[in-house]
Coordinates of C-alpha atoms and ligand atoms in Angstrom, one line a residue:
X1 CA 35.2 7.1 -31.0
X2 CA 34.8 10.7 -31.7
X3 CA 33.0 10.1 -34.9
X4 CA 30.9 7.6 -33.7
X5 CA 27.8 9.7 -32.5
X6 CA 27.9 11.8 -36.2
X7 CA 27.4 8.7 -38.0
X8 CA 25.1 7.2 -35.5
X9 CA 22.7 10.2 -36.1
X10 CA 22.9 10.7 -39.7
X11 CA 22.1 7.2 -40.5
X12 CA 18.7 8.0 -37.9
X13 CA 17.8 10.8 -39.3
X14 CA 18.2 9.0 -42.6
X15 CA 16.0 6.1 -41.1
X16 CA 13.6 8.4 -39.7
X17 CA 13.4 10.4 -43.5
X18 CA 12.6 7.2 -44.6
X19 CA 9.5 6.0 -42.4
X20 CA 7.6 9.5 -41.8
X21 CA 4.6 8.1 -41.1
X22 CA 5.3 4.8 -39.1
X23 CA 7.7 6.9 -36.6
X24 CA 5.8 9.6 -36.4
X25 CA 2.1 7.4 -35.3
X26 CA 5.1 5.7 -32.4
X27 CA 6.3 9.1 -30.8
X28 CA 2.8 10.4 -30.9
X29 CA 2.0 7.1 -28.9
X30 CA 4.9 7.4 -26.1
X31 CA 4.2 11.0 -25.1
X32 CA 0.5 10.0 -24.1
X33 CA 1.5 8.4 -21.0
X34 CA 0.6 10.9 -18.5
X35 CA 3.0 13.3 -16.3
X36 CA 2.6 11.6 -12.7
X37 CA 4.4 14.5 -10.7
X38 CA 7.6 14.1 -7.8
X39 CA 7.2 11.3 -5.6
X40 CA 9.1 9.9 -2.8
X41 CA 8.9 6.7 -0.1
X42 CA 7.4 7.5 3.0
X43 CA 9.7 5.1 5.3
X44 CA 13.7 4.5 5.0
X45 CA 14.7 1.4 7.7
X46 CA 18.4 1.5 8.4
X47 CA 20.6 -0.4 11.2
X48 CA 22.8 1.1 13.9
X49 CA 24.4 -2.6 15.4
X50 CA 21.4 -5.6 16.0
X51 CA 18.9 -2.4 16.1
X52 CA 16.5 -1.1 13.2
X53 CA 16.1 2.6 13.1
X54 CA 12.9 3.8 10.4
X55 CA 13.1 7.8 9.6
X56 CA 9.3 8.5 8.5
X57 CA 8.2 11.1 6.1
X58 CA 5.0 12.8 8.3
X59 CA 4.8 15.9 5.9
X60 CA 7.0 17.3 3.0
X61 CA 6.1 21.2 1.8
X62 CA 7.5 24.5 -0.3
X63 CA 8.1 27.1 1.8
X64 CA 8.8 30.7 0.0
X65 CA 11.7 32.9 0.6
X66 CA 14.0 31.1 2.7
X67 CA 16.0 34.1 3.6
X68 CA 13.1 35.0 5.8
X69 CA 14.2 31.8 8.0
X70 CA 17.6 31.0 7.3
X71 CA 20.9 33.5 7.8
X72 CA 19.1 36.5 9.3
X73 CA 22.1 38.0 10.4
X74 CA 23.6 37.8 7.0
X75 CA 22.9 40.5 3.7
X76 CA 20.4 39.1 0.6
X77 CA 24.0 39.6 -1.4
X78 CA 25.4 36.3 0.5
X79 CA 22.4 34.2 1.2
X80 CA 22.0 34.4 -2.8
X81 CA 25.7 33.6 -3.3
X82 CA 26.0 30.9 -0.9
X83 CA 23.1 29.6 -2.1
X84 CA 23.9 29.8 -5.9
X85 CA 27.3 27.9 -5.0
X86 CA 24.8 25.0 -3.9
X87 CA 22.4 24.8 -6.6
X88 CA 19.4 26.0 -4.0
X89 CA 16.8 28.0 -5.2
X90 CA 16.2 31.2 -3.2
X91 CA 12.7 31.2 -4.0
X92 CA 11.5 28.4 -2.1
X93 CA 12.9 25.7 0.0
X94 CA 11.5 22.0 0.4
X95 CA 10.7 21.4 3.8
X96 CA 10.8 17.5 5.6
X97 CA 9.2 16.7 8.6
X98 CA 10.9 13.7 9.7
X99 CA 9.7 11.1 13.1
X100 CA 11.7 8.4 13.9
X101 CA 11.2 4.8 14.9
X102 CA 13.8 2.8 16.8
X103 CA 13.0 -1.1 17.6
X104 CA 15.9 -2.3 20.2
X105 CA 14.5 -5.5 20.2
X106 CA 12.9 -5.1 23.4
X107 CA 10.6 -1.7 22.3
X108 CA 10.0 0.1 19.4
X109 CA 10.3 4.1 20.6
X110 CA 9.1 6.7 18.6
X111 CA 10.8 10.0 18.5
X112 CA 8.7 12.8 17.9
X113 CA 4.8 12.9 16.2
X114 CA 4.6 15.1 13.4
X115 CA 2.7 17.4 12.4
X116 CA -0.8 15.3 12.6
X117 CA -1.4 11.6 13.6
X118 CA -2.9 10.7 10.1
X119 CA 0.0 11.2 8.1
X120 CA 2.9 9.9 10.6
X121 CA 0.7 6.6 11.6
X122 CA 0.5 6.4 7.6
X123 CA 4.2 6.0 7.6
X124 CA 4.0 3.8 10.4
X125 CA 1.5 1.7 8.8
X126 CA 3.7 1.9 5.6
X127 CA 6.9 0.9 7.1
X128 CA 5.2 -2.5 9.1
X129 CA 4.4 -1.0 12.2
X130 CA 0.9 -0.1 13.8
X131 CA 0.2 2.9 16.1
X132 CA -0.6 0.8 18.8
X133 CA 3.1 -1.0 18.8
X134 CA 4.5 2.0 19.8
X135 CA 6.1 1.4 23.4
X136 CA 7.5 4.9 24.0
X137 CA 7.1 8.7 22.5
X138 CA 10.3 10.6 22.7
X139 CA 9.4 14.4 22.3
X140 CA 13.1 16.0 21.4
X141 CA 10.9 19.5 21.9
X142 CA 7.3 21.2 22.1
X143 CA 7.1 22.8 18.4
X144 CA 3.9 22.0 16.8
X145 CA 5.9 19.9 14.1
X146 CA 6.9 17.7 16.7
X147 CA 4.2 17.5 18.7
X148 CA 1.0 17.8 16.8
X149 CA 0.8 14.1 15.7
X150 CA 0.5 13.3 19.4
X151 CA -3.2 13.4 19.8
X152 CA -6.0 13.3 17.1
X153 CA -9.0 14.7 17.9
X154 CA -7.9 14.8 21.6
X155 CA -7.2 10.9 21.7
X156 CA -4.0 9.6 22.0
X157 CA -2.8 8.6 18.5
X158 CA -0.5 6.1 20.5
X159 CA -2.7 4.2 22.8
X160 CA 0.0 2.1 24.7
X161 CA 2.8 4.6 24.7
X162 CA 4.4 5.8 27.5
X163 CA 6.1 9.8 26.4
X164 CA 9.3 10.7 28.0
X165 CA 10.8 14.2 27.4
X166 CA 13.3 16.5 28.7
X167 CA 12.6 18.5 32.1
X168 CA 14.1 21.3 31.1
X169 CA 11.7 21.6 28.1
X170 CA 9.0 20.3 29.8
X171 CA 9.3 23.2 32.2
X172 CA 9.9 25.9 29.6
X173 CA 6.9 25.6 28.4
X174 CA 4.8 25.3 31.4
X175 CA 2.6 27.9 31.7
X176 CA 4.1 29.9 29.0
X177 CA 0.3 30.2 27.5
X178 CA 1.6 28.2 24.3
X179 CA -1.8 26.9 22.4
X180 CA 0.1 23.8 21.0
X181 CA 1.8 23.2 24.1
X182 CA -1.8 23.5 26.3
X183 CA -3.6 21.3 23.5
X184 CA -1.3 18.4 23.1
X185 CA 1.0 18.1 26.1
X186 CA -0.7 19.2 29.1
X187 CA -3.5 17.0 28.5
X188 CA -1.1 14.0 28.9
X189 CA 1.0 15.8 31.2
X190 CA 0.5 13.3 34.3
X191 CA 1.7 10.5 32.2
X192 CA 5.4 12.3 30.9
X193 CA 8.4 11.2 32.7
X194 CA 10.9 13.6 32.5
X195 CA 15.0 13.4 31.9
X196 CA 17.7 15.4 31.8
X197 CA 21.6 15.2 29.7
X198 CA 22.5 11.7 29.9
X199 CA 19.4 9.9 31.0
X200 CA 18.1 6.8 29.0
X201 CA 14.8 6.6 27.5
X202 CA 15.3 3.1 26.3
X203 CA 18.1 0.5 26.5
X204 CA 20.8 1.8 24.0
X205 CA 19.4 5.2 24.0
X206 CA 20.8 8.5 25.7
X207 CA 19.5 11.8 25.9
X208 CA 22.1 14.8 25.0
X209 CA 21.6 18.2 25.8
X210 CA 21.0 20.5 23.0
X211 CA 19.7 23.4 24.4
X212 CA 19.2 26.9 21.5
X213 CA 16.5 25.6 19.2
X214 CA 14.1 25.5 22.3
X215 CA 14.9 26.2 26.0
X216 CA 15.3 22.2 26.5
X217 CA 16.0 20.9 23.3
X218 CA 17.0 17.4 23.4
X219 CA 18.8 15.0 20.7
X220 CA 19.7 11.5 21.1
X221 CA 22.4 8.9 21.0
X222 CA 21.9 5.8 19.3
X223 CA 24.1 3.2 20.0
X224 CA 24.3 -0.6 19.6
X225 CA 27.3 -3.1 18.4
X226 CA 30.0 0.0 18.0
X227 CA 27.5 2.1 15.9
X228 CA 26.1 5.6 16.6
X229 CA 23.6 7.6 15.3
X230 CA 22.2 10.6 16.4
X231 CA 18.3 11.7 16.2
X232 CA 19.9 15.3 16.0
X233 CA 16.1 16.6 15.7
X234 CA 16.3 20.4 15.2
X235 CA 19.5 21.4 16.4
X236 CA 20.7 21.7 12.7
X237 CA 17.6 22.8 10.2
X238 CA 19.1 23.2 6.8
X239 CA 21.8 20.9 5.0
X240 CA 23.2 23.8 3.7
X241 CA 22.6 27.0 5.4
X242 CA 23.0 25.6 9.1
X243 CA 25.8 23.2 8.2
X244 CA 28.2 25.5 6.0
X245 CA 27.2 28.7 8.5
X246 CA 26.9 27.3 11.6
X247 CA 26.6 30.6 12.7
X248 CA 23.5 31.7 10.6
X249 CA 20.7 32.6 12.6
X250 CA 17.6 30.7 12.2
X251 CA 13.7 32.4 12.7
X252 CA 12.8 29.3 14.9
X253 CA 16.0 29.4 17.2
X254 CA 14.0 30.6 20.3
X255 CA 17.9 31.5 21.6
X256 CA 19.8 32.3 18.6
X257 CA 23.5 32.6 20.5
X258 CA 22.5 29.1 22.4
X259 CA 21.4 27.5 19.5
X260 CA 24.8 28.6 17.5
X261 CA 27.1 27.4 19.6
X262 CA 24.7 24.0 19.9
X263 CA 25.1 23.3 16.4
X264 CA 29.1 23.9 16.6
X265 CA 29.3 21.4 19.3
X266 CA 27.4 19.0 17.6
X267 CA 28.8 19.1 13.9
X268 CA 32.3 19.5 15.6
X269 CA 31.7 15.7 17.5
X270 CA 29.7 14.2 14.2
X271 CA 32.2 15.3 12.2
X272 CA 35.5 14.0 14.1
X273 CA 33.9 10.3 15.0
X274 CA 32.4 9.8 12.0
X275 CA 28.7 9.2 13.8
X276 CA 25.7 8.9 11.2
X277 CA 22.8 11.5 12.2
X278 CA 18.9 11.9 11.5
X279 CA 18.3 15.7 11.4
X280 CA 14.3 16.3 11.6
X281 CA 14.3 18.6 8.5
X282 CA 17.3 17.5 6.4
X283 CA 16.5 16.2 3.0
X284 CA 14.4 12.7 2.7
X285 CA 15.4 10.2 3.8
X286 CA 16.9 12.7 6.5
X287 CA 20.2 10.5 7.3
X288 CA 23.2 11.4 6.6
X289 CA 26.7 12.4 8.4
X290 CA 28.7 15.3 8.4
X291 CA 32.2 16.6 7.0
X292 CA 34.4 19.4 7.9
X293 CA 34.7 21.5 4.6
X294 CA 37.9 23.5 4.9
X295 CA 36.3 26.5 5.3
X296 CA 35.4 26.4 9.2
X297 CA 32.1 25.5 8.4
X298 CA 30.2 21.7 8.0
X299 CA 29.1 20.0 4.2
X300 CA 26.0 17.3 4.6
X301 CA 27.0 13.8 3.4
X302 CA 23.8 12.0 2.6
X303 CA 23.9 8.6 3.6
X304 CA 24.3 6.1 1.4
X305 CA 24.6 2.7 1.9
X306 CA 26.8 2.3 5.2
X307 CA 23.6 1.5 7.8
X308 CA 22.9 -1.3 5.2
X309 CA 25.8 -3.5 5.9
Ligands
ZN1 ZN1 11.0 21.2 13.7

């Protein structure tokens, strides 16, 4: 077997010696087709029991220096090195902004907007849905990447949707002066109901406390048929630097110690029973679960096929 390659390529490059003009007139041919750049779906449909979860890809950017986001509490020397050990560029990071669509059978509930209504209702459109099916909007927390798609141009993007969010957020934010906040949210204000750890935005649904990220930050247990999934949103924000350092403190953490001890929480319970989780800003198609890796600290598992079957 070993020599197998040598003589494969000497008799080409005999071949080739011996047709210069015919082979060459071929490979000039090939390399004309043109360079078409990265691409990606914009819709992943999974199930969790008799229900159809969709993760939606609203927006996907570069952002430079990550460091400036991610494990501020820890020197350049180990950011570099932990990120080296992953094969993560600490020039720039890939960002994912990540909505999700769960039909029950009896509603299809959206949970959070995007950044704009264009691009998620694209996704919507894309994955056999229209705007206007939307029964509920789920808002997991008031950050313009979660809220923005809400409106467009000061209309509902979700004409028959009724929002539900948690009190605790909803109050945080109240009167804080916030420009996002004012411009989406209060406008609609009258029409939120509100819910707090354990309430049940839809049948199969329940909201969990996850309180750090933003005063009320809420995720949210999917469960039908013996299957869970969490919508984890943002209590985890990196695959790498929030799951392997828990502890790393994160730029958009409004309560940094909060938000910590959130995460721990969380990946402690995903990791133990096994539960699948959507996290907002992991990597496309933004499902995946999580396993301990020996070091007190989380690795991202990305899901594969198991919410196929
Ligand atoms: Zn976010």
């Amino acid at each position: 077997m070993a020599n197998t390659p040598k003589l494969s390529r000497r008799s080409a490059l005999m071949g080739a010696a011996a047709l210069p003009l015919a082979a060459a007139t071929a490979t000039a041919t090939r390399a004309a087709a043109p360079m078409l750049g990265v691409t990606q779906s914009n819709f992943r449909r999974v199930k969790v029991g008799s229900f159809e979860v969709t993760t939606l890809l609203a927006g996907t950017r570069p952002v430079e220096n990550p460091h400036k986001i991610f494990g501020l509490n820890v020197d350049e020397e180990t950011f570099n090195s932990v990120s080296a050990d992953a094969g993560l560029s600490t020039a720039a990071a890939q960002f994912f902004f990540t909505p999700t669509l769960v039909n029950n059978g009896s509603e299809l509930v959206l949970f959070d907007t995007g950044l704009s209504g264009a691009a998620t209702v694209q996704a919507i459109e894309a994955a056999g849905y229209t705007a206007d099916q939307v029964d509920k909007v789920v808002i997991t927390h008031m950050h313009g990447d979660h809220i923005g798609g809400i409106s467009t141009d000061g209309t509902p993007t979700f004409a028959n949707a009724a929002y539900i969010t948690g009190a605790t957020e909803f109050d945080g934010w109240s009167g804080s002066g916030n420009e996002n906040f004012d411009g989406k949210i209060v406008p609609l204000a009258d029409q939120f109901t509100m819910l707090d750890d354990g309430g049940s935005p839809a049948s199969g649904i329940t909201a969990m406390a996850a309180f750090g990220h933003t005063p009320g930050h809420m995720a949210y247990m999917v469960e039908d048929g013996g299957t869970q999934l969490v919508i984890g949103a943002d209590f985890a924000n990196h695959y790498v630097w929030s799951l392997a350092h828990p502890d790393w403190e994160v730029r958009f953490d409004m309560d940094k110690a909060a938000a910590a001890a959130t995460r721990k929480t969380m990946l402690d319970m995903m990791a133990t029973d096994r539960t699948a989780f959507i996290g907002y800003h992991m990597p496309w198609p933004g499902i995946g679960y999580v396993e301990r890796n020996g070091e007190g600290g989380y690795r991202y598992a990305a899901h594969s096929y198991q919410l196929m079957l």
